[in-house]
Coordinates of N, CA and C in Angstrom, one line a residue:
Chain H
D1 N 1.5 -9.6 12.5 CA 0.0 -9.6 12.3 C -0.5 -8.1 12.6
S2 N -1.1 -7.5 11.5 CA -1.5 -6.1 11.6 C -2.8 -5.9 12.4
G3 N -3.5 -7.0 12.6 CA -4.8 -6.9 13.2 C -5.9 -6.7 12.2
V4 N -5.6 -6.5 10.9 CA -6.6 -6.4 9.9 C -6.8 -7.8 9.3
T5 N -8.0 -8.2 9.2 CA -8.3 -9.6 8.6 C -9.1 -9.4 7.3
Q6 N -8.7 -10.3 6.3 CA -9.4 -10.3 5.0 C -9.8 -11.7 4.7
T7 N -11.0 -11.8 4.1 CA -11.4 -13.1 3.6 C -12.1 -13.0 2.3
P8 N -12.0 -14.0 1.4 CA -11.1 -15.1 1.5 C -9.7 -14.8 1.2
K9 N -8.8 -15.7 1.4 CA -7.4 -15.4 1.0 C -7.2 -15.6 -0.5
H10 N -7.9 -16.5 -1.1 CA -7.8 -16.8 -2.5 C -9.2 -16.9 -3.0
L11 N -9.4 -16.4 -4.3 CA -10.7 -16.5 -4.9 C -10.4 -16.7 -6.4
I12 N -11.0 -17.8 -6.9 CA -10.9 -18.1 -8.4 C -12.3 -18.1 -8.9
T13 N -12.5 -17.3 -10.0 CA -13.8 -17.2 -10.6 C -13.7 -17.0 -12.1
A14 N -14.8 -16.9 -12.7 CA -14.9 -16.8 -14.2 C -15.2 -15.4 -14.6
T15 N -14.9 -15.0 -15.8 CA -15.3 -13.7 -16.4 C -16.8 -13.6 -16.3
G16 N -17.3 -12.4 -16.0 CA -18.7 -12.1 -16.0 C -19.3 -12.3 -14.6
Q17 N -18.6 -12.9 -13.7 CA -19.1 -13.2 -12.4 C -19.0 -12.0 -11.4
R18 N -19.6 -12.2 -10.3 CA -19.5 -11.2 -9.2 C -19.0 -11.8 -7.9
V19 N -18.1 -11.1 -7.2 CA -17.5 -11.6 -6.0 C -17.6 -10.5 -4.9
T20 N -17.5 -10.9 -3.7 CA -17.5 -10.0 -2.6 C -16.3 -10.3 -1.7
L21 N -15.4 -9.3 -1.4 CA -14.3 -9.5 -0.6 C -14.6 -8.8 0.8
R22 N -14.2 -9.4 1.8 CA -14.5 -8.9 3.2 C -13.3 -8.4 3.9
C23 N -13.5 -7.4 4.7 CA -12.3 -6.9 5.5 C -12.8 -6.5 6.9
S24 N -12.1 -6.9 7.9 CA -12.4 -6.5 9.3 C -11.2 -5.6 9.8
P25 N -11.5 -4.4 10.1 CA -10.3 -3.5 10.5 C -9.8 -3.8 11.9
R26 N -8.7 -3.2 12.2 CA -8.2 -3.4 13.6 C -9.2 -2.8 14.6
S27 N -9.2 -3.4 15.8 CA -10.1 -3.0 16.8 C -10.0 -1.5 17.1
G28 N -11.0 -0.7 17.0 CA -11.0 0.7 17.2 C -10.7 1.6 16.0
D29 N -10.3 1.0 14.9 CA -10.1 1.8 13.7 C -11.4 2.1 13.0
L30 N -11.6 3.4 12.6 CA -12.8 3.8 12.0 C -12.7 3.9 10.5
S31 N -11.5 4.0 10.0 CA -11.3 4.1 8.5 C -10.9 2.8 7.9
V32 N -11.5 2.5 6.7 CA -11.1 1.3 6.0 C -10.7 1.8 4.5
Y33 N -9.7 1.3 4.0 CA -9.2 1.6 2.6 C -9.1 0.3 1.8
W34 N -9.4 0.4 0.6 CA -9.3 -0.7 -0.3 C -8.3 -0.3 -1.4
Y35 N -7.4 -1.3 -1.7 CA -6.3 -1.1 -2.7 C -6.3 -2.3 -3.6
Q36 N -5.9 -2.1 -4.9 CA -5.7 -3.1 -5.8 C -4.2 -3.1 -6.2
Q37 N -3.6 -4.3 -6.2 CA -2.2 -4.4 -6.5 C -2.0 -5.4 -7.7
S38 N -1.6 -4.9 -8.8 CA -1.3 -5.8 -10.0 C 0.1 -5.6 -10.4
L39 N 0.6 -6.5 -11.2 CA 2.0 -6.4 -11.6 C 2.3 -5.2 -12.4
D40 N 1.3 -4.8 -13.3 CA 1.6 -3.7 -14.2 C 1.2 -2.3 -13.6
Q41 N 0.3 -2.3 -12.6 CA -0.2 -1.0 -12.1 C 0.4 -0.7 -10.7
G42 N 1.0 -1.7 -10.0 CA 1.4 -1.4 -8.7 C 0.2 -1.4 -7.7
L43 N 0.4 -0.7 -6.6 CA -0.6 -0.6 -5.6 C -1.5 0.7 -5.8
Q44 N -2.7 0.5 -6.2 CA -3.6 1.6 -6.5 C -4.7 1.7 -5.5
F45 N -4.9 2.9 -5.0 CA -6.0 3.2 -4.1 C -7.3 3.2 -4.8
L46 N -8.3 2.5 -4.2 CA -9.6 2.4 -4.8 C -10.6 3.3 -4.1
I47 N -10.7 3.1 -2.7 CA -11.8 3.8 -2.0 C -11.5 3.8 -0.5
Q48 N -12.0 4.8 0.2 CA -11.9 4.9 1.6 C -13.3 5.1 2.3
Y49 N -13.5 4.4 3.4 CA -14.7 4.7 4.2 C -14.3 5.1 5.6
Y50 N -15.0 6.0 6.1 CA -14.8 6.4 7.5 C -16.1 6.4 8.3
N51 N -16.1 5.5 9.3 CA -17.2 5.4 10.2 C -18.5 5.2 9.4
G52 N -18.5 4.4 8.3 CA -19.7 4.1 7.6 C -19.9 4.9 6.4
E53 N -19.2 6.0 6.2 CA -19.4 6.9 5.1 C -18.3 6.9 4.1
E54 N -18.6 7.0 2.8 CA -17.5 7.1 1.8 C -16.8 8.4 2.0
R55 N -15.5 8.3 2.1 CA -14.7 9.5 2.3 C -13.9 10.0 1.1
A56 N -13.3 9.0 0.4 CA -12.5 9.3 -0.7 C -12.5 8.2 -1.8
K57 N -12.4 8.6 -3.0 CA -12.5 7.7 -4.1 C -11.2 7.8 -4.9
G58 N -10.7 6.7 -5.3 CA -9.5 6.7 -6.2 C -9.9 6.1 -7.5
N59 N -9.0 5.3 -8.0 CA -9.2 4.7 -9.4 C -10.1 3.5 -9.3
I60 N -11.3 3.7 -8.8 CA -12.2 2.5 -8.7 C -13.2 2.5 -9.9
L61 N -13.3 1.4 -10.5 CA -14.2 1.2 -11.7 C -15.6 1.2 -11.2
E62 N -16.5 1.6 -12.2 CA -17.9 1.6 -11.9 C -18.5 0.2 -11.6
R63 N -17.8 -0.8 -12.1 CA -18.2 -2.2 -11.8 C -17.9 -2.6 -10.4
F64 N -17.1 -1.8 -9.7 CA -16.7 -2.1 -8.3 C -17.5 -1.2 -7.4
S65 N -17.8 -1.7 -6.2 CA -18.5 -0.9 -5.2 C -18.1 -1.4 -3.8
A66 N -18.2 -0.6 -2.8 CA -17.8 -1.0 -1.5 C -18.8 -0.4 -0.5
Q67 N -18.8 -0.9 0.7 CA -19.5 -0.3 1.8 C -18.9 -0.7 3.1
Q68 N -19.2 0.1 4.1 CA -18.7 -0.1 5.5 C -20.0 -0.2 6.4
F69 N -20.0 -1.3 7.1 CA -21.2 -1.6 7.9 C -21.1 -1.0 9.3
P70 N -22.2 -0.9 10.1 CA -22.2 -0.4 11.4 C -21.1 -1.0 12.3
D71 N -20.8 -2.2 12.1 CA -19.8 -2.9 13.0 C -18.4 -2.5 12.4
L72 N -18.3 -1.7 11.4 CA -17.1 -1.2 10.8 C -16.4 -2.1 9.8
H73 N -16.9 -3.4 9.7 CA -16.3 -4.2 8.7 C -16.7 -3.7 7.3
S74 N -15.9 -4.0 6.3 CA -16.2 -3.5 5.0 C -16.2 -4.6 3.9
E75 N -16.9 -4.4 2.9 CA -17.0 -5.3 1.8 C -16.7 -4.6 0.5
L76 N -16.0 -5.3 -0.4 CA -15.7 -4.7 -1.7 C -16.4 -5.7 -2.7
N77 N -17.3 -5.2 -3.5 CA -18.0 -6.0 -4.5 C -17.5 -5.7 -5.9
L78 N -17.1 -6.8 -6.5 CA -16.6 -6.7 -7.9 C -17.5 -7.4 -8.8
S79 N -18.0 -6.7 -9.8 CA -19.0 -7.4 -10.7 C -18.6 -7.4 -12.2
S80 N -19.3 -8.2 -13.0 CA -18.9 -8.3 -14.4 C -17.4 -8.4 -14.6
L81 N -16.9 -9.4 -13.8 CA -15.4 -9.5 -13.8 C -14.8 -9.8 -15.1
E82 N -13.6 -9.1 -15.3 CA -12.8 -9.3 -16.5 C -11.5 -9.9 -16.1
L83 N -10.8 -10.4 -17.2 CA -9.5 -11.1 -16.9 C -8.5 -10.1 -16.2
G84 N -8.6 -8.8 -16.6 CA -7.8 -7.8 -16.1 C -8.0 -7.4 -14.7
D85 N -9.1 -7.9 -14.1 CA -9.4 -7.7 -12.7 C -8.6 -8.6 -11.7
S86 N -7.9 -9.6 -12.3 CA -7.1 -10.5 -11.5 C -6.0 -9.7 -10.9
A87 N -5.9 -9.8 -9.6 CA -5.0 -8.9 -8.8 C -5.0 -9.3 -7.3
L88 N -4.2 -8.7 -6.6 CA -4.3 -8.8 -5.1 C -5.1 -7.6 -4.6
Y89 N -6.0 -7.8 -3.8 CA -6.9 -6.7 -3.2 C -6.6 -6.6 -1.7
F90 N -6.1 -5.4 -1.3 CA -5.8 -5.2 0.1 C -6.7 -4.3 0.7
C91 N -7.0 -4.5 2.0 CA -7.7 -3.7 2.8 C -6.7 -3.1 3.8
A92 N -6.9 -1.9 4.2 CA -6.1 -1.3 5.3 C -7.0 -0.5 6.2
S93 N -6.6 -0.3 7.4 CA -7.4 0.5 8.3 C -6.6 1.5 9.1
S94 N -7.2 2.5 9.5 CA -6.5 3.5 10.4 C -7.5 4.0 11.4
T95 N -6.9 4.6 12.5 CA -7.7 5.1 13.6 C -8.6 6.2 13.2
N96 N -8.1 7.1 12.4 CA -9.0 8.2 12.0 C -8.9 8.4 10.5
M97 N -9.2 9.6 10.0 CA -9.3 9.8 8.6 C -8.0 9.8 7.8
V98 N -6.9 10.2 8.5 CA -5.6 10.3 7.9 C -4.5 9.6 8.6
G99 N -4.8 8.8 9.5 CA -3.8 8.1 10.3 C -3.0 7.1 9.6
T100 N -2.0 6.5 10.3 CA -1.2 5.4 9.7 C -2.1 4.3 9.3
Q101 N -1.8 3.8 8.1 CA -2.6 2.7 7.6 C -2.0 1.3 7.8
Y102 N -2.7 0.4 8.3 CA -2.3 -1.0 8.6 C -3.0 -1.9 7.6
F103 N -2.1 -2.7 6.9 CA -2.7 -3.5 5.8 C -3.0 -4.9 6.3
G104 N -4.0 -5.4 5.7 CA -4.4 -6.8 5.8 C -3.5 -7.7 4.9
P105 N -3.7 -9.0 5.0 CA -2.9 -9.9 4.2 C -3.3 -10.0 2.7
G106 N -4.5 -9.5 2.4 CA -4.9 -9.4 1.0 C -5.7 -10.6 0.6
T107 N -6.5 -10.4 -0.5 CA -7.2 -11.5 -1.2 C -6.7 -11.5 -2.6
R108 N -6.2 -12.7 -3.0 CA -5.7 -12.9 -4.4 C -6.9 -13.4 -5.2
L109 N -7.3 -12.5 -6.2 CA -8.4 -12.8 -7.1 C -7.9 -13.2 -8.4
T110 N -8.3 -14.4 -8.9 CA -7.9 -14.9 -10.2 C -9.2 -15.0 -11.0
V111 N -9.3 -14.3 -12.1 CA -10.4 -14.4 -13.0 C -10.0 -15.2 -14.3
L112 N -10.7 -16.3 -14.5 CA -10.3 -17.2 -15.6 C -11.3 -17.0 -16.8
Chain P
T1 N -2.7 14.0 -11.4 CA -2.3 12.8 -10.7 C -0.9 12.8 -10.2
Q2 N -0.7 12.5 -8.9 CA 0.6 12.5 -8.4 C 1.3 11.2 -8.7
L3 N 2.5 11.3 -9.2 CA 3.3 10.0 -9.5 C 4.5 10.0 -8.6
L4 N 4.8 8.7 -8.2 CA 6.0 8.5 -7.5 C 6.8 7.4 -8.3
E5 N 8.0 7.8 -8.6 CA 8.9 6.9 -9.3 C 9.9 6.3 -8.4
Q6 N 10.1 5.0 -8.4 CA 11.1 4.4 -7.6 C 12.2 3.8 -8.5
S7 N 13.4 3.8 -8.0 CA 14.5 3.2 -8.7 C 15.5 2.7 -7.7
P8 N 16.1 1.6 -8.0 CA 15.9 0.7 -9.2 C 14.6 -0.1 -9.0
Q9 N 14.1 -0.7 -10.0 CA 12.9 -1.5 -10.0 C 13.3 -2.9 -9.3
F10 N 14.5 -3.4 -9.7 CA 15.0 -4.6 -9.1 C 16.4 -4.4 -8.7
L11 N 16.7 -5.1 -7.6 CA 18.1 -5.0 -7.0 C 18.4 -6.4 -6.4
S12 N 19.5 -6.9 -6.9 CA 20.0 -8.2 -6.3 C 21.4 -8.0 -5.8
I13 N 21.7 -8.2 -4.6 CA 23.0 -7.9 -4.0 C 23.4 -9.0 -3.1
Q14 N 24.7 -9.0 -2.7 CA 25.2 -10.0 -1.8 C 25.1 -9.5 -0.4
E15 N 24.9 -10.5 0.5 CA 24.9 -10.1 1.9 C 26.1 -9.3 2.3
G16 N 25.9 -8.3 3.1 CA 26.9 -7.4 3.6 C 27.1 -6.1 2.8
E17 N 26.5 -6.1 1.6 CA 26.7 -4.9 0.7 C 25.7 -3.8 1.2
N18 N 26.0 -2.6 0.8 CA 25.1 -1.5 1.1 C 24.3 -1.2 -0.2
L19 N 23.1 -0.5 0.0 CA 22.3 -0.2 -1.1 C 21.5 1.0 -0.8
T20 N 21.0 1.7 -1.9 CA 20.1 2.8 -1.7 C 19.0 2.7 -2.7
V21 N 17.8 3.0 -2.3 CA 16.6 3.0 -3.1 C 16.1 4.4 -3.1
Y22 N 15.6 4.8 -4.3 CA 15.2 6.2 -4.5 C 13.7 6.3 -4.8
C23 N 13.1 7.4 -4.4 CA 11.7 7.6 -4.6 C 11.6 9.1 -5.0
N24 N 11.1 9.3 -6.2 CA 11.1 10.7 -6.7 C 9.8 11.1 -7.3
S25 N 9.5 12.4 -7.2 CA 8.2 12.9 -7.7 C 8.4 14.4 -8.0
S26 N 7.5 14.9 -8.9 CA 7.5 16.3 -9.2 C 6.5 17.0 -8.2
S27 N 5.8 16.2 -7.4 CA 4.8 16.8 -6.5 C 5.4 16.9 -5.1
V28 N 4.8 17.8 -4.4 CA 5.2 17.9 -3.0 C 4.2 17.1 -2.1
F29 N 4.8 16.4 -1.1 CA 3.9 15.6 -0.3 C 4.0 16.1 1.2
S30 N 2.9 15.9 1.9 CA 2.9 16.3 3.3 C 3.7 15.4 4.1
S31 N 3.8 14.1 3.7 CA 4.6 13.2 4.4 C 4.9 12.0 3.4
L32 N 5.9 11.3 3.8 CA 6.2 10.1 2.9 C 6.5 8.9 3.8
Q33 N 6.0 7.8 3.3 CA 6.1 6.6 4.1 C 6.8 5.5 3.3
W34 N 7.5 4.7 4.0 CA 8.2 3.5 3.4 C 7.6 2.3 4.0
Y35 N 7.3 1.3 3.1 CA 6.7 0.0 3.5 C 7.6 -1.1 2.9
R36 N 7.5 -2.2 3.6 CA 8.1 -3.4 3.1 C 7.0 -4.5 2.9
Q37 N 7.0 -5.2 1.8 CA 6.0 -6.2 1.6 C 6.7 -7.5 1.2
E38 N 6.3 -8.6 1.9 CA 6.8 -9.9 1.6 C 5.8 -10.7 0.9
P39 N 6.2 -11.7 0.1 CA 5.2 -12.5 -0.7 C 4.1 -13.0 0.2
G40 N 2.8 -12.8 -0.3 CA 1.7 -13.3 0.4 C 1.2 -12.5 1.5
E41 N 1.9 -11.3 1.7 CA 1.5 -10.5 2.9 C 1.2 -9.1 2.4
G42 N 0.6 -8.3 3.3 CA 0.3 -6.9 2.9 C 1.5 -6.1 3.3
P43 N 1.6 -4.8 2.8 CA 2.7 -3.9 3.1 C 2.8 -3.6 4.6
V44 N 4.0 -3.5 5.1 CA 4.1 -3.2 6.5 C 4.9 -1.9 6.6
L45 N 4.4 -1.0 7.4 CA 5.0 0.3 7.5 C 6.3 0.3 8.2
L46 N 7.3 0.9 7.6 CA 8.7 1.0 8.2 C 8.9 2.3 8.9
V47 N 8.5 3.4 8.2 CA 8.8 4.7 8.7 C 7.9 5.7 8.0
T48 N 7.6 6.8 8.7 CA 7.0 8.0 8.1 C 7.9 9.2 8.3
V49 N 8.2 9.9 7.3 CA 9.0 11.1 7.4 C 8.1 12.3 7.0
V50 N 8.2 13.4 7.7 CA 7.3 14.5 7.6 C 7.9 15.8 7.3
T51 N 9.1 16.1 7.8 CA 9.8 17.3 7.7 C 10.8 17.3 6.6
G52 N 10.8 18.3 5.7 CA 11.8 18.4 4.7 C 13.2 18.3 5.2
G53 N 14.1 17.4 4.7 CA 15.4 17.2 5.2 C 15.5 16.2 6.3
E54 N 14.4 15.7 6.8 CA 14.4 14.8 7.9 C 15.1 13.5 7.6
V55 N 15.9 13.0 8.6 CA 16.6 11.7 8.4 C 16.1 10.9 9.6
K56 N 15.7 9.6 9.3 CA 15.3 8.7 10.4 C 16.1 7.4 10.2
K57 N 16.5 6.9 11.3 CA 17.2 5.6 11.3 C 16.5 4.5 12.0
L58 N 16.5 3.4 11.4 CA 15.8 2.2 12.0 C 16.8 1.1 11.9
K59 N 17.6 0.9 12.9 CA 18.7 -0.1 12.9 C 19.6 0.1 11.7
R60 N 19.7 -0.8 10.7 CA 20.6 -0.6 9.6 C 19.9 0.2 8.4
L61 N 18.7 0.6 8.6 CA 18.0 1.4 7.6 C 18.0 2.9 7.9
T62 N 18.3 3.7 6.9 CA 18.3 5.1 7.0 C 17.4 5.7 6.0
F63 N 16.4 6.5 6.4 CA 15.5 7.1 5.5 C 15.7 8.6 5.5
Q64 N 15.6 9.2 4.3 CA 15.7 10.6 4.2 C 14.6 11.2 3.4
F65 N 14.1 12.3 3.8 CA 13.1 13.1 3.1 C 13.7 14.3 2.5
G66 N 13.5 14.5 1.2 CA 14.2 15.6 0.5 C 13.8 17.0 1.1
D67 N 14.6 17.9 1.0 CA 14.4 19.3 1.5 C 13.1 19.8 1.0
A68 N 12.8 19.6 -0.3 CA 11.6 20.1 -0.9 C 10.4 19.2 -0.8
R69 N 10.6 18.1 -0.1 CA 9.5 17.1 0.2 C 8.9 16.5 -1.1
K70 N 9.8 16.4 -2.1 CA 9.4 15.7 -3.3 C 10.0 14.4 -3.5
D71 N 11.0 14.1 -2.7 CA 11.8 12.8 -2.9 C 12.2 12.3 -1.6
S72 N 12.6 11.0 -1.7 CA 13.1 10.3 -0.5 C 14.0 9.2 -0.9
S73 N 14.8 8.8 0.1 CA 15.7 7.7 -0.2 C 15.7 6.7 1.0
L74 N 16.0 5.5 0.7 CA 16.2 4.5 1.8 C 17.5 3.8 1.6
H75 N 18.3 3.9 2.6 CA 19.7 3.3 2.5 C 19.8 2.2 3.5
I76 N 20.2 1.0 3.0 CA 20.4 -0.1 3.9 C 21.9 -0.4 4.0
T77 N 22.4 -0.5 5.2 CA 23.8 -0.8 5.4 C 23.9 -2.3 5.7
A78 N 25.0 -2.9 5.2 CA 25.3 -4.3 5.5 C 24.0 -5.2 5.3
A79 N 23.5 -5.2 4.1 CA 22.2 -5.9 3.9 C 22.3 -7.4 4.3
Q80 N 21.2 -7.9 4.8 CA 21.0 -9.3 5.2 C 19.9 -10.0 4.4
P81 N 20.0 -11.3 4.3 CA 18.9 -12.0 3.5 C 17.5 -11.7 4.0
G82 N 17.4 -11.4 5.3 CA 16.1 -11.0 5.9 C 15.6 -9.7 5.4
D83 N 16.4 -8.9 4.7 CA 16.0 -7.6 4.2 C 15.2 -7.8 2.8
T84 N 15.3 -9.0 2.3 CA 14.7 -9.3 1.0 C 13.2 -9.0 1.1
G85 N 12.7 -8.3 0.0 CA 11.3 -8.0 0.0 C 11.1 -6.9 -1.0
L86 N 9.8 -6.5 -1.1 CA 9.4 -5.4 -2.0 C 9.3 -4.1 -1.2
Y87 N 10.1 -3.1 -1.5 CA 10.1 -1.8 -0.8 C 9.2 -0.8 -1.5
L88 N 8.3 -0.3 -0.8 CA 7.3 0.7 -1.5 C 7.4 2.0 -0.7
C89 N 7.5 3.1 -1.5 CA 7.3 4.4 -0.9 C 5.9 4.9 -1.2
A90 N 5.4 5.7 -0.4 CA 4.0 6.2 -0.5 C 4.0 7.7 0.0
G91 N 3.5 8.6 -0.8 CA 3.4 10.0 -0.5 C 1.9 10.3 -0.1
A92 N 1.8 11.1 0.9 CA 0.4 11.6 1.3 C 0.2 13.0 0.6
Q93 N -0.9 13.2 0.1 CA -1.3 14.5 -0.6 C -1.1 15.6 0.4
M94 N -0.7 16.8 -0.1 CA -0.5 18.0 0.7 C -1.8 18.5 1.3
F95 N -2.9 18.4 0.4 CA -4.2 19.0 0.8 C -5.3 18.0 0.6
G96 N -6.4 18.4 1.0 CA -7.6 17.5 0.8 C -7.6 16.3 1.7
K97 N -7.8 15.2 1.1 CA -8.1 14.0 1.9 C -6.9 13.1 2.2
R98 N -5.7 13.6 1.8 CA -4.4 13.0 2.2 C -4.3 11.6 1.8
Q99 N -4.8 11.3 0.6 CA -4.7 9.9 0.1 C -3.2 9.6 -0.2
L100 N -2.9 8.3 -0.1 CA -1.6 7.8 -0.3 C -1.4 7.5 -1.8
T101 N -0.3 7.9 -2.4 CA 0.1 7.5 -3.7 C 1.3 6.6 -3.6
F102 N 1.2 5.4 -4.1 CA 2.3 4.5 -3.9 C 3.2 4.5 -5.1
G103 N 4.5 4.3 -4.9 CA 5.5 4.1 -5.9 C 5.3 2.7 -6.5
S104 N 6.0 2.4 -7.5 CA 5.9 1.1 -8.2 C 6.7 0.0 -7.5
G105 N 7.6 0.4 -6.5 CA 8.2 -0.6 -5.7 C 9.6 -1.0 -6.2
T106 N 10.5 -1.4 -5.3 CA 11.8 -1.9 -5.6 C 11.9 -3.3 -5.0
Q107 N 12.1 -4.3 -5.8 CA 12.2 -5.7 -5.4 C 13.6 -5.9 -5.0
L108 N 13.9 -6.1 -3.8 CA 15.3 -6.3 -3.3 C 15.5 -7.8 -2.9
T109 N 16.5 -8.4 -3.5 CA 16.9 -9.7 -3.1 C 18.4 -9.7 -2.6
V110 N 18.5 -10.2 -1.4 CA 19.8 -10.2 -0.7 C 20.3 -11.7 -0.7
L111 N 21.3 -12.0 -1.4 CA 21.8 -13.3 -1.5 C 22.8 -13.7 -0.4
P112 N 22.7 -14.8 0.2 CA 23.6 -15.2 1.3 C 25.0 -15.5 0.8

């Protein structure tokens, strides 16, 4: 158990819908990272927040957005969902901006 | 964009055999990490190598970082069924925000 929690574990929805994925980092960690893992693209970095502020952006679509709240938990919002958005979404956390990342168990999103 | 290529993509071996997984790039990384991921779980960090030419051992696993810090290898001696999983390498950028770039992974199956 990494100490990072993600909810829900599974999510099934339809095209065009919007979903929110939630992540609670390890106690004391200030950084939260979001990744997408699909069969054809592998593990892709989406975005990083540090202490409530966006720090780095990767291959995140404009339909996707994230935020980190004062209690340091984070949410990833995915809107106008497409079939190709079906993937595993992982959250990771680290103590500081560049520290070792500890991954949560992931949310499996299926878009029908 | 920094790319990390892993080989082989799939590896199926018998218990007791040795194996090596390779992670190659044309880019230089400040550090390189190896993760193992099991079905339904997030990646778990195995090791971080930082210095060119560095060799780290973790029981039956030996990790090496290339002299030029562009490549790495993971060698497993006397593989066991418990070693089965997806092995991912990830390189941290040399400069800037030190984002991780993940390789495509090597799916290892060790047969009893």
